[in-house]
XYZ file of C-alpha atoms in Angstrom:
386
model
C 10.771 -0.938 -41.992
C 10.058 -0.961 -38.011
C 7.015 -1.765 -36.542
C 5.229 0.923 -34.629
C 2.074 0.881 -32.012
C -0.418 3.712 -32.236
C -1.942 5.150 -29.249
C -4.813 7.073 -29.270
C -6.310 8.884 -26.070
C -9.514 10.257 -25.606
C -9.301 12.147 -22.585
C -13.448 12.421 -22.171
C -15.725 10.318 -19.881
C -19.485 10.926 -18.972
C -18.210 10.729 -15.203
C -14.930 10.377 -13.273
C -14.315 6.775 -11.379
C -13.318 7.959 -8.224
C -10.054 5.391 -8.443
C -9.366 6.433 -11.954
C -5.923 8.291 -12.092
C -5.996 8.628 -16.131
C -6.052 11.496 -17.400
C -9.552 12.181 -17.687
C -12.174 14.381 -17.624
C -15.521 14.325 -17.065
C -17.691 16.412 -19.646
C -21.669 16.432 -21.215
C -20.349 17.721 -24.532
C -16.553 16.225 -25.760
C -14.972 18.590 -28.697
C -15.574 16.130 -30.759
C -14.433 17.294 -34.180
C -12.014 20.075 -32.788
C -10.194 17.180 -30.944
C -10.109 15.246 -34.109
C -8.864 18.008 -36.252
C -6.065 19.108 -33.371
C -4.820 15.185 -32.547
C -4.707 15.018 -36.894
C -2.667 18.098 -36.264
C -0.385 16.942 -34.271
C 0.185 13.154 -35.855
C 1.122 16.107 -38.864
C 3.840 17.616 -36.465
C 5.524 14.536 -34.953
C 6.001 13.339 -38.801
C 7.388 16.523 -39.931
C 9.523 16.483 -36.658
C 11.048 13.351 -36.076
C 11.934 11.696 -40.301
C 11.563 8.614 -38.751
C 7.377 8.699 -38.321
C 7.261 9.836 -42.374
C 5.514 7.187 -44.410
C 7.204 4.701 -45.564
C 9.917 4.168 -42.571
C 7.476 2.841 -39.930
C 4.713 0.487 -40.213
C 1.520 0.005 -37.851
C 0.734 -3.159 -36.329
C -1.740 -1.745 -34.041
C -3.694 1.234 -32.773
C -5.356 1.707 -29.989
C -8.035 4.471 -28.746
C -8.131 4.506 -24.948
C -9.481 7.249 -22.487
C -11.358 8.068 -21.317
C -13.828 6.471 -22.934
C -12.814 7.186 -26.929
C -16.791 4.672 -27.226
C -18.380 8.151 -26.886
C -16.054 9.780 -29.552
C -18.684 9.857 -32.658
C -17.570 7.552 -35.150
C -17.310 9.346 -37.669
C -14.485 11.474 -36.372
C -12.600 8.750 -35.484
C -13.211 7.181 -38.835
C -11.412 10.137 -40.183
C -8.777 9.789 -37.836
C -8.235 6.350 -38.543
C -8.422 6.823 -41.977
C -5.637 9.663 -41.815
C -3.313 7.464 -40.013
C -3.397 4.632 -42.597
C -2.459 7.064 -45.404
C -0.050 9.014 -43.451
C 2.133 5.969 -41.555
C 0.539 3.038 -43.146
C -0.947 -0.507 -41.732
C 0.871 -3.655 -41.978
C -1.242 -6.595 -43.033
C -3.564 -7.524 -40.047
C -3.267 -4.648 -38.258
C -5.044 -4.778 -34.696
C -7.644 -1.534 -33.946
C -8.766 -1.808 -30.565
C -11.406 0.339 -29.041
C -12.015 0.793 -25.417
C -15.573 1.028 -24.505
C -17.735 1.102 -21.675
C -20.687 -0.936 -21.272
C -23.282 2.151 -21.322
C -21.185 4.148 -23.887
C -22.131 1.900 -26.870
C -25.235 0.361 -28.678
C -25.572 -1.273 -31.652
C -25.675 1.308 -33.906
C -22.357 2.958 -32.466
C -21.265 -0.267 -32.299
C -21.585 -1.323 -36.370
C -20.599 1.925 -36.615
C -17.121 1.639 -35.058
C -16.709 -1.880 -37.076
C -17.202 -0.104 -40.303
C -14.887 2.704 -39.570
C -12.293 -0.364 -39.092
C -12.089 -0.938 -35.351
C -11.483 -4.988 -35.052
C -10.903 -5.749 -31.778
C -13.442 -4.175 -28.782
C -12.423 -4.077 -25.088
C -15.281 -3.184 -22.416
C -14.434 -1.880 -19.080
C -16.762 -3.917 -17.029
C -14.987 -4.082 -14.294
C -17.426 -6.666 -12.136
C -20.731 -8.016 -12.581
C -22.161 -7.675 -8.629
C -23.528 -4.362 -8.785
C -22.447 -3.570 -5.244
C -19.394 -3.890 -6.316
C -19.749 -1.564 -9.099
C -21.602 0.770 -7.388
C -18.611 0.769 -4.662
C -16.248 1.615 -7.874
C -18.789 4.839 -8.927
C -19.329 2.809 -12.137
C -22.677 3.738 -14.152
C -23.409 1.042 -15.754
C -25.200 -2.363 -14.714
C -23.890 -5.493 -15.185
C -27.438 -6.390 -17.318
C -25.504 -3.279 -19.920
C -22.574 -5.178 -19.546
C -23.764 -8.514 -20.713
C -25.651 -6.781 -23.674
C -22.649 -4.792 -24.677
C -21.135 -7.929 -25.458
C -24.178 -9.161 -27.080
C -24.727 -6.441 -29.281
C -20.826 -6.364 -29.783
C -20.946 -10.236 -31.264
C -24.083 -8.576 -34.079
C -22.134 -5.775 -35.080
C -19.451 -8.533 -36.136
C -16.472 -8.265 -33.426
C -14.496 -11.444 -33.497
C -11.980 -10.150 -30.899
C -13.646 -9.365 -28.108
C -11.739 -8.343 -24.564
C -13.322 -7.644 -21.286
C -11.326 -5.901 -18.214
C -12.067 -7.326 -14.603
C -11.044 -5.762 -11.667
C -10.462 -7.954 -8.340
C -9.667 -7.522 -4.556
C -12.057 -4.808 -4.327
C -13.663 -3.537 -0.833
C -15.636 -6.364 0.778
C -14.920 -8.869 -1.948
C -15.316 -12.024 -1.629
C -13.136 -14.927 -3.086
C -16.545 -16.710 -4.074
C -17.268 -12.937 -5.578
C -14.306 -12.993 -7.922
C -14.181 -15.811 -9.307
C -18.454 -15.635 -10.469
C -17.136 -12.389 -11.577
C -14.604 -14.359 -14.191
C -16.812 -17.007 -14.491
C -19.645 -14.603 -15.983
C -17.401 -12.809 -18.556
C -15.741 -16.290 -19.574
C -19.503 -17.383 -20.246
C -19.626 -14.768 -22.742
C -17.088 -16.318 -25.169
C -14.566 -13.644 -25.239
C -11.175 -13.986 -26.640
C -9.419 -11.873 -24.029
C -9.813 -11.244 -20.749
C -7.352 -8.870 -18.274
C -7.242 -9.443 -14.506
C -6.438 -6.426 -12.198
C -5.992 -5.801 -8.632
C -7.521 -2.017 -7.470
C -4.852 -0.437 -5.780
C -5.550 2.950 -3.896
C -3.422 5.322 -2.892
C -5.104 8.056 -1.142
C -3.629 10.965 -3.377
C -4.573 9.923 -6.349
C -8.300 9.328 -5.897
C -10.183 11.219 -7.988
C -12.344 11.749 -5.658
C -12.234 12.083 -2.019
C -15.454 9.676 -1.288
C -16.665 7.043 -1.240
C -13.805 5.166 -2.664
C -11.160 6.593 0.044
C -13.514 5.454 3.029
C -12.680 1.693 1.235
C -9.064 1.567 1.925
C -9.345 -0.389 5.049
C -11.686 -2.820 3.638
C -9.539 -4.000 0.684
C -8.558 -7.688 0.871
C -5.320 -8.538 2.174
C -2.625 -9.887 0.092
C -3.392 -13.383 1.030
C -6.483 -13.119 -0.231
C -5.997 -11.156 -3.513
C -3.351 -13.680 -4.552
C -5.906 -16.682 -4.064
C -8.693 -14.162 -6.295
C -6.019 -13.763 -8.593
C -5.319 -17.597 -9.102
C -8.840 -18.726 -8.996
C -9.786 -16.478 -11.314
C -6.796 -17.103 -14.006
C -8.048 -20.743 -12.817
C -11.025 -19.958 -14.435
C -10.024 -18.288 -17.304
C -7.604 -21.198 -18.339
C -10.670 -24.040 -17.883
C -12.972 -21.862 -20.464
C -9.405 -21.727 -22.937
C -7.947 -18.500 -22.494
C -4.673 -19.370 -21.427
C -2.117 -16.436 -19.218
C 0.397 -14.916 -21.544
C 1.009 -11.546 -19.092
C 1.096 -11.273 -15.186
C -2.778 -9.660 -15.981
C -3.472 -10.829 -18.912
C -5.385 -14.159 -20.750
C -6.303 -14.948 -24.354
C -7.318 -17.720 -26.432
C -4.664 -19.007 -28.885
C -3.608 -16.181 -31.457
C -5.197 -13.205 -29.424
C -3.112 -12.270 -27.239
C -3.034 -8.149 -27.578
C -0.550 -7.179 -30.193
C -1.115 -3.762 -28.927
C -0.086 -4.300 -25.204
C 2.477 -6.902 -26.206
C 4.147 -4.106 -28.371
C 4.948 -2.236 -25.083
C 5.665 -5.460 -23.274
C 8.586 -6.085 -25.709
C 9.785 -2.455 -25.752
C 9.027 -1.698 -29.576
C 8.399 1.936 -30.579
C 5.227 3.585 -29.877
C 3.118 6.892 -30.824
C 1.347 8.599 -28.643
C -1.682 11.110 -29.521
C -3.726 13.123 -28.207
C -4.483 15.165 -24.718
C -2.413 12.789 -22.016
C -0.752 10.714 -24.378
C 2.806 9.553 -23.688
C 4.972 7.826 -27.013
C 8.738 6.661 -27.406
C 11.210 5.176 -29.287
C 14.480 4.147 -29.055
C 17.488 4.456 -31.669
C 20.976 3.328 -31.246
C 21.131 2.103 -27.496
C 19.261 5.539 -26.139
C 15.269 6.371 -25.933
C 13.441 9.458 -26.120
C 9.792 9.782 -24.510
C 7.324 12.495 -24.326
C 4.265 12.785 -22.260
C 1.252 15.579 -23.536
C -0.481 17.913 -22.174
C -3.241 16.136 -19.843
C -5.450 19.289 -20.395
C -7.382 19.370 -23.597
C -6.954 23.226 -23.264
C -3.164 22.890 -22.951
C -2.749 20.248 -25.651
C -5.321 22.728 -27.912
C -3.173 25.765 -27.474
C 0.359 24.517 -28.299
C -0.537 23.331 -30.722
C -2.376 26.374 -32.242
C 1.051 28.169 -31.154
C 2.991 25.758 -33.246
C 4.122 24.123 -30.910
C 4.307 20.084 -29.871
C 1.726 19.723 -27.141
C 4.364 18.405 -24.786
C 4.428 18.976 -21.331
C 7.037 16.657 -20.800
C 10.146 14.994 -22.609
C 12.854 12.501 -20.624
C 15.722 11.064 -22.519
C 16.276 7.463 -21.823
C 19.325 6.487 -20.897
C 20.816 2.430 -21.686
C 20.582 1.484 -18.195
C 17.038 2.950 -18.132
C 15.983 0.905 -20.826
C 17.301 -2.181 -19.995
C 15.716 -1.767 -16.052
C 11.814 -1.041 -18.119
C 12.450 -3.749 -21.060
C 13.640 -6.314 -18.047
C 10.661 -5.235 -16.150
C 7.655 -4.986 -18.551
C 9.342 -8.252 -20.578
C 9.361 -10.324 -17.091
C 5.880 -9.982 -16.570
C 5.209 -12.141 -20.191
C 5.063 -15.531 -19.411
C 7.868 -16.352 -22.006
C 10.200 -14.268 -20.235
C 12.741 -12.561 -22.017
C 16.280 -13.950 -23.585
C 18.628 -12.305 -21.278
C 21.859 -12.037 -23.165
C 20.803 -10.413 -26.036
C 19.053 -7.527 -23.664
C 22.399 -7.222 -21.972
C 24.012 -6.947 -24.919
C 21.655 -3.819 -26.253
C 21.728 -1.738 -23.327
C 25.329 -2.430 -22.504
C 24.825 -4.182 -18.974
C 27.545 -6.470 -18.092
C 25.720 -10.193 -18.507
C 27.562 -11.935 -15.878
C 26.162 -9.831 -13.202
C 23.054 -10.097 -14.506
C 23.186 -13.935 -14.608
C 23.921 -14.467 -11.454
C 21.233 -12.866 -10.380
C 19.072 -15.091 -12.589
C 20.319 -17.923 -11.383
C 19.797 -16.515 -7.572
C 16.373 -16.094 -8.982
C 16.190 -19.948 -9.602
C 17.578 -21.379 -7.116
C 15.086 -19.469 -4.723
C 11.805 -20.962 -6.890
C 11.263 -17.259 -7.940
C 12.021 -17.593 -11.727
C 13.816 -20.332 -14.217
C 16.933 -19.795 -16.411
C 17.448 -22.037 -19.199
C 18.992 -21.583 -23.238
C 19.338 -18.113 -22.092
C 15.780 -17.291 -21.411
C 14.750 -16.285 -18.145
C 11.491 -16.642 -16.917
C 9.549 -16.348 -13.662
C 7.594 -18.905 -12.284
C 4.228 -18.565 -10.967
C 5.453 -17.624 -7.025
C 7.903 -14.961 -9.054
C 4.893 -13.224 -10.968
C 3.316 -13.297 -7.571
C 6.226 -10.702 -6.275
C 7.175 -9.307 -9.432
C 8.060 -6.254 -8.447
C 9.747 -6.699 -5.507
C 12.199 -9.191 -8.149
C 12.642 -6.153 -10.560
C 13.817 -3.781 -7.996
C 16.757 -5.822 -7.440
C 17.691 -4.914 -11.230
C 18.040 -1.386 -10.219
């Protein structure tokens, strides 16, 4: 039986982040039962489809509803489509359900709401906790909402609690950044991710006030020192790096994320949801409709509600597994990887080993890892796999 992730998207916000490039959109009312019954549709579809998504030849280990913001989906609809995803692919025994939420898109009765429809494991969008700099993002909430979220999160009965910080922001200071991680470490959480803002121009959501930033965001210099002081932080209060963004006390590290880190098989749902697998050396990956009207009317055509499907070649695969499994802290065992994907190890070694010799990375019992300068250029490294 092979493991399998389960995405979830909830393409509905209250309001659009103006550096948000998900697909999103921003709505009083969400669909919030005819989404439900068309994503239940189409989990109906992809099983019929593809024999391998029947019950009984995958198993969850996690699911995860992202957006959006899937904390204003009413519970009870996602209770049903939780419920219909146990019975259809089945859970494996400590299966992870995270729910994305933000701060001002929850309360306690949402929140023991969620818990008792099976969600274990809550991640808030907070972002920061200077409310300049939230303002500067477009972000609605306070960071007062933020700090109760978590609160209220802790009665409800969440033991796995995650909170999202983003750094190097306009006019951000290093002193800024680091109260920022110091704040949300104070708060006891078990996870905490650690993300630069990048901006490109084109894909702002909107055209002010966030593009009138660009000149004001930190230099590199600086952003690296945020990012250390900050994962500085994080590692004083226990929560340890495990991922170039991510920290987590012992045992919580996201099974979720760590799923696509490692290149298992994943299922995507709903409006802007992308899933893949991979079977005998080749991959297959599809991307949905981003419109809730597009996604609604293939499937009432009976149709897949994909706008987009990309076969994955061996070389493909073995450029994304090297890539996403470089940015894990344990690296990835290179041989075996080579082996898979059919990439001639010798090559590949050497390049390792160029790697090490430069500081950038170590290579040792076959495992290659990269060392904290390496995770610093990351990309930059994983180009020269192409």
């Amino acid at each position: 039986m092979r493991a399998l992730a389960l995405y979830v998207h909830f393409p509905f916000c209250r309001s659009k982040c103006p550096y948000c490039d998900f697909a999103s959109v921003a709505t009083r009312e969400a669909p919030h039962e005819a989404y439900a019954k068309a994503l239940l549709l189409e989990l109906d579809r992809r099983c019929e489809v593809w024999p391998d998504f029947r019950e009984g030849h995958m198993q969850a280990t996690s699911v995860y509803f992202g957006g959006g913001t899937p904390s204003l989906w009413e519970p009870r609809c996602l209770a049903k489509v939780l419920e219909r995803l146990e019975k259809k692919l089945g859970f494996a025994e400590g299966v992870e359900i995270t729910l994305e939420a933000n701060p001002n898109a929850v309360d306690a009765f949402s929140l023991s709401a969620f818990r008792h429809a099976g969600i274990n494991r809550l991640s808030l969008g907070v972002q920061s906790f200077e409310e300049a700099m939230l303002r500067c993002l477009g972000r609605t909430h306070s960071a007062k909402e933020a700090r109760q979220a978590a609160l209220e999160a802790r009665k409800a009965g969440f033991e796995n609690l995650s909170v999202d910080l983003l750094y190097a922001l306009p006019g951000q200071s290093l002193q800024q950044a680091c109260a920022d991680a110091q704040t949300a470490v104070a708060l006891g959480i078990e996870h905490l991710s650690l993300y630069a803002l990048t901006l490109e121009e084109e894909l702002l959501s909107q055209a002010v006030p966030m593009a009138k930033a660009l000149p004001q965001l930190p230099k590199e210099a600086l952003s690296l020192a945020m990012r250390r002081h900050m994962a500085h932080v994080a590692a004083e209060a226990g929560l340890q790096r495990y991922e170039l963004s991510n920290h987590a006390r012992q045992g919580r590290a996201s099974v979720h994320n760590l799923s696509y880190w490692k290149g298992s098989d994943y299922m995507g749902l709903g409006a802007g949801a992308v899933g893949a697998f991979t079977r005998n050396g080749a991959g297959l990956r599809w991307f949905n409709f981003q419109r809730w009207e597009d996604y609604a009317r293939a499937l009432s055509e009976g149709k897949l509600p994909e706008e987009q499907r990309e076969f994955l070649s061996m070389q493909t695969l073995f450029v994304e597994r090297a890539m996403l499994g470089l940015r894990l802290v344990e690296g990835i065992e290179l041989q075996p990887l080579c082996r898979a994907c059919g990439k001639n190890v010798e090559e590949v070694e050497a390049l390792a080993q160029a790697w090490e010799a430069g500081g950038w990375a170590t290579y040792a019992c076959g495992r290659l890892r990269l060392s904290e300068r390496g995770m610093d250029i990351h990309s930059a490294l994983c180009l020269q796999l192409l």
